[in-house]
PDB file of C-alpha atoms and ligand atoms in Angstrom:
ATOM      1  CA  MET A   1       0.196  -0.061  -0.171  1.00 60.00           C
ATOM      2  CA  GLN A   2       2.821   2.346   0.542  1.00 64.00           C
ATOM      3  CA  ASP A   3       3.834   2.408  -3.352  1.00 86.00           C
ATOM      4  CA  LYS A   4      -0.016   3.802  -4.110  1.00 94.00           C
ATOM      5  CA  ALA A   5      -0.678   6.927  -4.321  1.00 96.00           C
ATOM      6  CA  ILE A   6      -3.325   7.060  -2.433  1.00 97.00           C
ATOM      7  CA  ALA A   7      -4.948   4.304  -0.306  1.00 97.00           C
ATOM      8  CA  LEU A   8      -7.664   4.054   1.406  1.00 97.00           C
ATOM      9  CA  GLN A   9      -8.565   0.873   3.731  1.00 97.00           C
ATOM     10  CA  ASP A  10     -11.697   0.667   5.289  1.00 97.00           C
ATOM     11  CA  VAL A  11     -12.262   4.134   5.758  1.00 97.00           C
ATOM     12  CA  ASP A  12     -15.953   4.956   7.579  1.00 97.00           C
ATOM     13  CA  LEU A  13     -16.984   8.405   8.141  1.00 97.00           C
ATOM     14  CA  SER A  14     -19.991  10.392   9.222  1.00 96.00           C
ATOM     15  CA  LEU A  15     -20.681  13.933   9.046  1.00 96.00           C
ATOM     16  CA  GLY A  16     -23.464  16.161  10.806  1.00 93.00           C
ATOM     17  CA  ARG A  17     -24.736  16.488  14.016  1.00 92.00           C
ATOM     18  CA  GLY A  18     -27.772  14.646  16.158  1.00 90.00           C
ATOM     19  CA  ALA A  19     -30.780  14.145  13.419  1.00 89.00           C
ATOM     20  CA  ALA A  20     -28.508  15.094  10.751  1.00 91.00           C
ATOM     21  CA  ARG A  21     -25.756  13.189  10.986  1.00 93.00           C
ATOM     22  CA  VAL A  22     -24.865  10.368   8.339  1.00 94.00           C
ATOM     23  CA  HIS A  23     -23.074   7.584   8.073  1.00 96.00           C
ATOM     24  CA  ILE A  24     -21.792   8.578   4.566  1.00 97.00           C
ATOM     25  CA  LEU A  25     -18.419   6.204   4.217  1.00 98.00           C
ATOM     26  CA  LYS A  26     -18.971   2.752   5.162  1.00 97.00           C
ATOM     27  CA  GLY A  27     -16.271   0.356   4.856  1.00 97.00           C
ATOM     28  CA  VAL A  28     -14.587   1.736   1.681  1.00 97.00           C
ATOM     29  CA  SER A  29     -10.802   0.722   0.389  1.00 97.00           C
ATOM     30  CA  LEU A  30      -9.098   1.465  -2.719  1.00 96.00           C
ATOM     31  CA  GLY A  31      -6.347   1.850  -3.609  1.00 96.00           C
ATOM     32  CA  ILE A  32      -5.084   4.298  -6.551  1.00 97.00           C
ATOM     33  CA  ASP A  33      -1.647   3.846  -8.839  1.00 96.00           C
ATOM     34  CA  ARG A  34       0.720   6.792  -9.498  1.00 95.00           C
ATOM     35  CA  GLY A  35      -0.064   8.466 -12.549  1.00 95.00           C
ATOM     36  CA  GLU A  36      -3.823   6.588 -12.468  1.00 96.00           C
ATOM     37  CA  ALA A  37      -6.798   8.433 -13.809  1.00 97.00           C
ATOM     38  CA  VAL A  38      -9.641   7.036 -11.500  1.00 97.00           C
ATOM     39  CA  GLY A  39     -13.309   8.340 -12.110  1.00 96.00           C
ATOM     40  CA  LEU A  40     -15.286   8.112  -9.324  1.00 96.00           C
ATOM     41  CA  VAL A  41     -19.513   7.695 -10.104  1.00 95.00           C
ATOM     42  CA  GLY A  42     -22.418   6.670  -8.708  1.00 95.00           C
ATOM     43  CA  PRO A  43     -25.998   8.588  -8.089  1.00 95.00           C
ATOM     44  CA  SER A  44     -26.464  12.134  -5.876  1.00 95.00           C
ATOM     45  CA  GLY A  45     -25.840  11.327  -2.804  1.00 95.00           C
ATOM     46  CA  SER A  46     -23.574   8.532  -2.461  1.00 97.00           C
ATOM     47  CA  GLY A  47     -21.062   9.276  -1.178  1.00 97.00           C
ATOM     48  CA  LYS A  48     -18.656  11.065  -4.047  1.00 97.00           C
ATOM     49  CA  SER A  49     -17.809  14.302  -2.419  1.00 96.00           C
ATOM     50  CA  THR A  50     -17.112  12.674   0.867  1.00 97.00           C
ATOM     51  CA  LEU A  51     -14.608  10.467  -0.167  1.00 97.00           C
ATOM     52  CA  LEU A  52     -12.687  12.959  -2.633  1.00 97.00           C
ATOM     53  CA  MET A  53     -12.379  14.634   0.195  1.00 96.00           C
ATOM     54  CA  THR A  54     -11.008  12.223   2.794  1.00 97.00           C
ATOM     55  CA  MET A  55      -8.259  11.622  -0.218  1.00 96.00           C
ATOM     56  CA  ALA A  56      -7.611  14.900  -0.190  1.00 95.00           C
ATOM     57  CA  GLY A  57      -7.267  15.293   3.589  1.00 94.00           C
ATOM     58  CA  LEU A  58     -10.043  18.009   4.225  1.00 94.00           C
ATOM     59  CA  GLU A  59     -12.398  15.224   6.407  1.00 95.00           C
ATOM     60  CA  ARG A  60     -10.607  12.571   8.833  1.00 95.00           C
ATOM     61  CA  PRO A  61     -12.024   9.541   8.791  1.00 96.00           C
ATOM     62  CA  ASP A  62     -14.140   8.186  11.666  1.00 96.00           C
ATOM     63  CA  SER A  63     -12.243   4.530  11.272  1.00 96.00           C
ATOM     64  CA  GLY A  64      -9.464   2.890   9.039  1.00 97.00           C
ATOM     65  CA  ARG A  65      -6.655   4.481   7.315  1.00 96.00           C
ATOM     66  CA  VAL A  66      -6.291   7.171   4.804  1.00 97.00           C
ATOM     67  CA  ILE A  67      -2.240   6.992   3.342  1.00 96.00           C
ATOM     68  CA  VAL A  68      -1.273   9.712   0.020  1.00 95.00           C
ATOM     69  CA  ASP A  69       1.809   9.300  -1.436  1.00 92.00           C
ATOM     70  CA  GLY A  70       3.247   6.701   1.663  1.00 92.00           C
ATOM     71  CA  THR A  71       2.435   9.230   4.284  1.00 94.00           C
ATOM     72  CA  ASP A  72      -0.567   7.762   6.594  1.00 95.00           C
ATOM     73  CA  LEU A  73      -2.628  11.648   6.989  1.00 94.00           C
ATOM     74  CA  SER A  74      -3.655  10.084  10.330  1.00 91.00           C
ATOM     75  CA  GLY A  75      -0.321  10.960  11.596  1.00 91.00           C
ATOM     76  CA  LEU A  76      -0.324  14.591  10.837  1.00 94.00           C
ATOM     77  CA  ASP A  77      -1.831  17.626  12.878  1.00 94.00           C
ATOM     78  CA  GLU A  78      -3.870  20.293  11.305  1.00 93.00           C
ATOM     79  CA  ASP A  79      -0.991  22.482  10.344  1.00 93.00           C
ATOM     80  CA  ALA A  80       1.355  19.206   8.872  1.00 94.00           C
ATOM     81  CA  LEU A  81      -1.960  18.293   7.184  1.00 94.00           C
ATOM     82  CA  ALA A  82      -2.480  21.692   5.398  1.00 91.00           C
ATOM     83  CA  ARG A  83       1.436  21.923   4.381  1.00 89.00           C
ATOM     84  CA  PHE A  84       1.126  18.141   2.994  1.00 91.00           C
ATOM     85  CA  ARG A  85      -1.922  18.958   0.793  1.00 91.00           C
ATOM     86  CA  GLY A  86      -0.269  22.339  -0.186  1.00 87.00           C
ATOM     87  CA  ARG A  87       2.454  20.499  -1.686  1.00 85.00           C
ATOM     88  CA  ARG A  88       0.993  17.488  -3.207  1.00 91.00           C
ATOM     89  CA  ILE A  89      -2.843  17.551  -3.731  1.00 94.00           C
ATOM     90  CA  GLY A  90      -4.708  19.799  -6.238  1.00 93.00           C
ATOM     91  CA  ILE A  91      -8.218  20.289  -5.281  1.00 93.00           C
ATOM     92  CA  VAL A  92     -11.358  21.385  -7.310  1.00 91.00           C
ATOM     93  CA  PHE A  93     -14.580  21.657  -5.635  1.00 87.00           C
ATOM     94  CA  GLN A  94     -17.797  21.146  -6.734  1.00 81.00           C
ATOM     95  CA  SER A  95     -18.820  24.382  -5.493  1.00 83.00           C
ATOM     96  CA  PHE A  96     -15.435  26.162  -6.724  1.00 86.00           C
ATOM     97  CA  HIS A  97     -14.076  27.844  -2.827  1.00 91.00           C
ATOM     98  CA  LEU A  98     -13.100  30.878  -4.811  1.00 96.00           C
ATOM     99  CA  VAL A  99     -11.953  33.897  -2.411  1.00 97.00           C
ATOM    100  CA  PRO A 100     -14.737  36.194  -3.166  1.00 97.00           C
ATOM    101  CA  THR A 101     -12.451  39.525  -2.547  1.00 98.00           C
ATOM    102  CA  MET A 102      -9.518  38.727  -4.598  1.00 98.00           C
ATOM    103  CA  THR A 103      -8.890  38.826  -8.274  1.00 98.00           C
ATOM    104  CA  ALA A 104      -8.997  35.446 -10.170  1.00 98.00           C
ATOM    105  CA  LEU A 105      -4.961  35.789 -10.780  1.00 98.00           C
ATOM    106  CA  GLU A 106      -4.761  36.421  -7.517  1.00 98.00           C
ATOM    107  CA  ASN A 107      -6.727  33.241  -6.293  1.00 98.00           C
ATOM    108  CA  VAL A 108      -4.227  31.539  -8.908  1.00 97.00           C
ATOM    109  CA  ALA A 109      -1.237  33.237  -8.011  1.00 97.00           C
ATOM    110  CA  LEU A 110      -2.107  32.176  -3.696  1.00 95.00           C
ATOM    111  CA  PRO A 111      -1.056  28.749  -3.300  1.00 92.00           C
ATOM    112  CA  LEU A 112       2.327  29.674  -4.861  1.00 94.00           C
ATOM    113  CA  GLU A 113       2.358  32.510  -2.724  1.00 93.00           C
ATOM    114  CA  LEU A 114       1.669  30.466   0.287  1.00 88.00           C
ATOM    115  CA  ALA A 115       4.672  28.278  -0.629  1.00 86.00           C
ATOM    116  CA  GLY A 116       6.722  31.658  -0.705  1.00 89.00           C
ATOM    117  CA  GLU A 117       7.397  31.037  -4.187  1.00 92.00           C
ATOM    118  CA  ASP A 118       8.962  34.146  -6.506  1.00 93.00           C
ATOM    119  CA  ASP A 119       7.024  33.624  -9.456  1.00 96.00           C
ATOM    120  CA  ALA A 120       3.549  32.695  -8.133  1.00 96.00           C
ATOM    121  CA  PHE A 121       1.996  36.011 -10.295  1.00 97.00           C
ATOM    122  CA  ASP A 122       4.314  34.643 -13.545  1.00 97.00           C
ATOM    123  CA  ARG A 123       3.006  31.185 -12.951  1.00 96.00           C
ATOM    124  CA  ALA A 124      -0.352  31.843 -12.182  1.00 97.00           C
ATOM    125  CA  GLU A 125      -0.950  34.212 -15.549  1.00 97.00           C
ATOM    126  CA  ALA A 126       0.647  31.564 -17.564  1.00 95.00           C
ATOM    127  CA  GLU A 127      -1.851  28.757 -15.622  1.00 92.00           C
ATOM    128  CA  MET A 128      -4.569  31.575 -15.910  1.00 95.00           C
ATOM    129  CA  GLN A 129      -3.633  31.563 -20.106  1.00 93.00           C
ATOM    130  CA  ALA A 130      -3.913  27.977 -20.518  1.00 86.00           C
ATOM    131  CA  VAL A 131      -7.394  27.414 -19.468  1.00 86.00           C
ATOM    132  CA  GLY A 132      -7.999  29.687 -22.024  1.00 88.00           C
ATOM    133  CA  LEU A 133      -8.860  33.152 -19.023  1.00 94.00           C
ATOM    134  CA  GLY A 134      -6.415  35.145 -20.278  1.00 96.00           C
ATOM    135  CA  HIS A 135      -8.770  37.981 -20.854  1.00 97.00           C
ATOM    136  CA  ARG A 136      -9.908  37.922 -17.680  1.00 97.00           C
ATOM    137  CA  LEU A 137      -7.220  38.338 -14.725  1.00 98.00           C
ATOM    138  CA  HIS A 138      -8.333  40.840 -12.843  1.00 98.00           C
ATOM    139  CA  HIS A 139     -12.320  39.767 -12.341  1.00 98.00           C
ATOM    140  CA  TYR A 140     -13.505  38.897  -9.101  1.00 98.00           C
ATOM    141  CA  PRO A 141     -14.972  35.652  -9.037  1.00 97.00           C
ATOM    142  CA  ALA A 142     -18.743  37.725  -9.006  1.00 97.00           C
ATOM    143  CA  GLN A 143     -17.392  38.950 -12.527  1.00 97.00           C
ATOM    144  CA  LEU A 144     -17.170  35.766 -14.083  1.00 95.00           C
ATOM    145  CA  SER A 145     -19.475  32.812 -15.001  1.00 90.00           C
ATOM    146  CA  GLY A 146     -19.547  29.433 -13.362  1.00 85.00           C
ATOM    147  CA  GLY A 147     -17.798  28.040 -16.080  1.00 85.00           C
ATOM    148  CA  GLU A 148     -14.672  30.654 -16.052  1.00 90.00           C
ATOM    149  CA  GLN A 149     -15.093  30.233 -11.871  1.00 92.00           C
ATOM    150  CA  GLN A 150     -14.794  26.700 -12.775  1.00 88.00           C
ATOM    151  CA  ARG A 151     -11.385  27.227 -14.650  1.00 90.00           C
ATOM    152  CA  VAL A 152     -10.003  29.473 -12.401  1.00 95.00           C
ATOM    153  CA  ALA A 153     -10.225  26.899  -9.711  1.00 94.00           C
ATOM    154  CA  ILE A 154      -8.588  24.187 -11.746  1.00 91.00           C
ATOM    155  CA  ALA A 155      -5.945  26.856 -12.679  1.00 93.00           C
ATOM    156  CA  ARG A 156      -5.344  27.329  -9.063  1.00 95.00           C
ATOM    157  CA  ALA A 157      -5.533  23.829  -8.372  1.00 93.00           C
ATOM    158  CA  ILE A 158      -2.809  22.920 -11.158  1.00 90.00           C
ATOM    159  CA  VAL A 159      -0.513  25.940 -10.557  1.00 92.00           C
ATOM    160  CA  PRO A 160       1.881  24.316  -7.914  1.00 90.00           C
ATOM    161  CA  ASN A 161       2.306  20.864  -9.767  1.00 88.00           C
ATOM    162  CA  PRO A 162       0.928  18.876  -7.348  1.00 91.00           C
ATOM    163  CA  ALA A 163       1.513  14.955  -8.027  1.00 91.00           C
ATOM    164  CA  ILE A 164      -2.208  13.825  -7.236  1.00 95.00           C
ATOM    165  CA  LEU A 165      -5.301  16.295  -7.919  1.00 95.00           C
ATOM    166  CA  VAL A 166      -8.391  15.270  -7.006  1.00 96.00           C
ATOM    167  CA  ALA A 167     -11.581  17.213  -9.280  1.00 95.00           C
ATOM    168  CA  ASP A 168     -15.360  17.414  -8.082  1.00 94.00           C
ATOM    169  CA  GLU A 169     -17.183  17.594 -11.455  1.00 91.00           C
ATOM    170  CA  PRO A 170     -14.810  19.671 -13.179  1.00 87.00           C
ATOM    171  CA  THR A 171     -17.251  19.358 -16.209  1.00 84.00           C
ATOM    172  CA  GLY A 172     -20.264  20.117 -14.631  1.00 80.00           C
ATOM    173  CA  ASN A 173     -20.941  23.209 -15.128  1.00 74.00           C
ATOM    174  CA  LEU A 174     -19.089  24.195 -18.578  1.00 77.00           C
ATOM    175  CA  ASP A 175     -20.462  23.834 -22.401  1.00 80.00           C
ATOM    176  CA  GLU A 176     -19.256  21.157 -23.932  1.00 82.00           C
ATOM    177  CA  ASN A 177     -16.182  23.081 -26.357  1.00 81.00           C
ATOM    178  CA  THR A 178     -14.898  24.303 -22.629  1.00 77.00           C
ATOM    179  CA  GLY A 179     -15.511  20.822 -20.945  1.00 82.00           C
ATOM    180  CA  GLN A 180     -12.970  19.470 -23.944  1.00 85.00           C
ATOM    181  CA  SER A 181     -10.452  22.051 -23.261  1.00 80.00           C
ATOM    182  CA  ILE A 182     -10.569  21.747 -19.458  1.00 82.00           C
ATOM    183  CA  VAL A 183     -10.623  17.258 -20.206  1.00 87.00           C
ATOM    184  CA  ASP A 184      -7.568  18.184 -22.134  1.00 87.00           C
ATOM    185  CA  LEU A 185      -5.837  20.105 -19.456  1.00 82.00           C
ATOM    186  CA  LEU A 186      -6.480  17.230 -17.076  1.00 88.00           C
ATOM    187  CA  PHE A 187      -5.056  14.604 -18.489  1.00 91.00           C
ATOM    188  CA  ALA A 188      -1.911  17.066 -20.097  1.00 88.00           C
ATOM    189  CA  LEU A 189      -0.993  16.895 -16.606  1.00 86.00           C
ATOM    190  CA  LYS A 190      -1.243  13.836 -16.100  1.00 91.00           C
ATOM    191  CA  ARG A 191       0.408  12.273 -19.433  1.00 91.00           C
ATOM    192  CA  ASP A 192       3.208  15.292 -18.969  1.00 87.00           C
ATOM    193  CA  ARG A 193       3.434  15.635 -15.424  1.00 85.00           C
ATOM    194  CA  GLY A 194       2.736  11.961 -14.157  1.00 90.00           C
ATOM    195  CA  ALA A 195      -0.093  13.334 -11.808  1.00 93.00           C
ATOM    196  CA  THR A 196      -2.340  10.591 -10.163  1.00 96.00           C
ATOM    197  CA  LEU A 197      -6.250  11.983 -11.278  1.00 96.00           C
ATOM    198  CA  VAL A 198      -9.246  11.314  -9.616  1.00 97.00           C
ATOM    199  CA  LEU A 199     -11.862  12.544 -10.904  1.00 96.00           C
ATOM    200  CA  VAL A 200     -15.459  12.901  -9.748  1.00 96.00           C
ATOM    201  CA  THR A 201     -17.792  13.077 -12.992  1.00 92.00           C
ATOM    202  CA  HIS A 202     -21.570  12.325 -14.333  1.00 89.00           C
ATOM    203  CA  ASP A 203     -20.075  12.470 -17.793  1.00 87.00           C
ATOM    204  CA  LEU A 204     -19.641   9.242 -19.503  1.00 85.00           C
ATOM    205  CA  ALA A 205     -17.256  10.444 -21.911  1.00 85.00           C
ATOM    206  CA  LEU A 206     -15.108  11.645 -19.573  1.00 89.00           C
ATOM    207  CA  ALA A 207     -15.038   8.583 -17.088  1.00 90.00           C
ATOM    208  CA  ARG A 208     -14.338   6.819 -20.201  1.00 90.00           C
ATOM    209  CA  LEU A 209     -11.319   8.459 -20.265  1.00 92.00           C
ATOM    210  CA  CYS A 210      -9.621   7.130 -17.291  1.00 95.00           C
ATOM    211  CA  ASP A 211      -8.241   4.027 -17.232  1.00 95.00           C
ATOM    212  CA  ARG A 212     -10.722   3.031 -14.315  1.00 95.00           C
ATOM    213  CA  THR A 213     -14.123   3.567 -13.118  1.00 95.00           C
ATOM    214  CA  VAL A 214     -15.002   3.417  -9.682  1.00 96.00           C
ATOM    215  CA  ARG A 215     -18.683   3.004  -8.757  1.00 96.00           C
ATOM    216  CA  LEU A 216     -20.118   4.118  -5.319  1.00 96.00           C
ATOM    217  CA  ARG A 217     -23.843   2.956  -3.891  1.00 96.00           C
ATOM    218  CA  SER A 218     -24.778   4.070   0.057  1.00 96.00           C
ATOM    219  CA  GLY A 219     -21.525   4.942   0.531  1.00 97.00           C
ATOM    220  CA  ARG A 220     -19.971   1.831  -0.444  1.00 97.00           C
ATOM    221  CA  ILE A 221     -17.504   0.325  -4.360  1.00 96.00           C
ATOM    222  CA  GLU A 222     -20.394  -0.929  -5.944  1.00 93.00           C
ATOM    223  CA  ALA A 223     -17.985  -1.954  -9.046  1.00 84.00           C
ATOM    224  CA  GLU A 224     -15.027  -1.383 -10.201  1.00 82.00           C
ATOM    225  CA  ALA A 225     -13.855  -1.383 -13.935  1.00 84.00           C
ATOM    226  CA  VAL A 226     -11.041  -1.063 -16.324  1.00 82.00           C
ATOM    227  CA  THR A 227     -11.681   1.447 -19.125  1.00 77.00           C
ATOM    228  CA  ALA A 228      -8.285   1.721 -20.759  1.00 60.00           C
TER     229      ALA A 228
HETATM  230  N1  ATP B   1     -21.474  17.971   6.772  1.00 63.22           N
HETATM  231  C1  ATP B   1     -22.792  16.633   6.655  1.00 63.22           C
HETATM  232  N2  ATP B   1     -23.674  16.687   7.331  1.00 63.22           N
HETATM  233  C2  ATP B   1     -24.678  15.761   7.358  1.00 63.22           C
HETATM  234  N3  ATP B   1     -24.377  15.178   6.178  1.00 63.22           N
HETATM  235  C3  ATP B   1     -23.483  14.874   5.198  1.00 63.22           C
HETATM  236  C4  ATP B   1     -22.846  16.596   5.168  1.00 63.22           C
HETATM  237  N4  ATP B   1     -21.823  16.099   3.540  1.00 63.22           N
HETATM  238  C5  ATP B   1     -23.102  15.333   3.291  1.00 63.22           C
HETATM  239  N5  ATP B   1     -23.926  14.657   3.707  1.00 63.22           N
HETATM  240  C6  ATP B   1     -24.809  13.884   3.203  1.00 63.22           C
HETATM  241  O1  ATP B   1     -23.686  12.735   2.952  1.00 63.22           O
HETATM  242  C7  ATP B   1     -24.475  12.091   1.885  1.00 63.22           C
HETATM  243  C8  ATP B   1     -23.114  12.208   0.553  1.00 63.22           C
HETATM  244  O2  ATP B   1     -22.966  13.523   0.443  1.00 63.22           O
HETATM  245  P1  ATP B   1     -22.157  13.894  -0.846  1.00 63.22           P
HETATM  246  O3  ATP B   1     -21.882  15.094  -1.193  1.00 63.22           O
HETATM  247  O4  ATP B   1     -20.558  12.759  -0.511  1.00 63.22           O
HETATM  248  O5  ATP B   1     -22.502  13.254  -2.057  1.00 63.22           O
HETATM  249  P2  ATP B   1     -22.239  13.110  -3.526  1.00 63.22           P
HETATM  250  O6  ATP B   1     -22.106  11.653  -4.186  1.00 63.22           O
HETATM  251  O7  ATP B   1     -21.137  14.293  -3.933  1.00 63.22           O
HETATM  252  O8  ATP B   1     -23.255  13.767  -4.478  1.00 63.22           O
HETATM  253  P3  ATP B   1     -23.170  14.759  -5.794  1.00 63.22           P
HETATM  254  O9  ATP B   1     -23.690  13.134  -6.754  1.00 63.22           O
HETATM  255  O10 ATP B   1     -24.967  14.876  -5.046  1.00 63.22           O
HETATM  256  O11 ATP B   1     -22.899  15.508  -5.415  1.00 63.22           O
HETATM  257  C9  ATP B   1     -25.797  13.070   1.167  1.00 63.22           C
HETATM  258  O12 ATP B   1     -26.861  11.624   1.418  1.00 63.22           O
HETATM  259  C10 ATP B   1     -25.086  14.341   2.145  1.00 63.22           C
HETATM  260  O13 ATP B   1     -26.786  14.942   2.370  1.00 63.22           O
HETATM  261 MG1   MG B   2     -20.778  15.701  -4.857  1.00 63.22          MG
END
């Protein structure tokens, strides 16, 4: 399991309090190889986003282990975990999570600035060009369309060159052409930089591009299929 990009062993996770408490992930075990692309599919509410956040170290399991790039995340305190994520994992959220008071360019530069990189704004601008938003550098998130915000979120996730990229419905809000350019970007990251991709998607065409699909149902892995 140490040689995997991501390994989950018998992960259980509940979220919420009191009557709203939900047992979301139930005994999930999964290994993802370095450089592999995995499509995470399943019905709404089956736990895809929660599983993705668990892999990215943003949710801690109640039991079971999450090992990313050979590191058992349960052994890291919050600060160490945040540093680990910043260096190794790019995350694209279902609802973007852009900082509303920062311009698009500032949002993309943020992870590099936090890492103390000198050329943060140059690299951020290059990444904004790569996602087709070179003409929207100084817009604030509220001044961008949903698809444009999605692309800013992707630029921010990939700008530090993460070894692992997890993305929650990266093409969900995009038209076909823009969606295709995002798919090309994500798979270029895999091909050119050897990144591991984990993508939640309802898009069967995108799922088929992955090396493997994993289907969740009611918080359990229902099926796995090799697609490539
Ligand atoms: N913080 C929380 N507190 C309580 N329940 C939660 C919480 N987050 C998620 N849930 C519940 O857990 C279940 C799984 O949620 P999750 O967001 O992982 O589903 P999903 O597969 O990503 O669905 P979708 O395709 O609609 O995005 C849902 O029934 C949801 O209502
Ligand atoms: Mg979701």
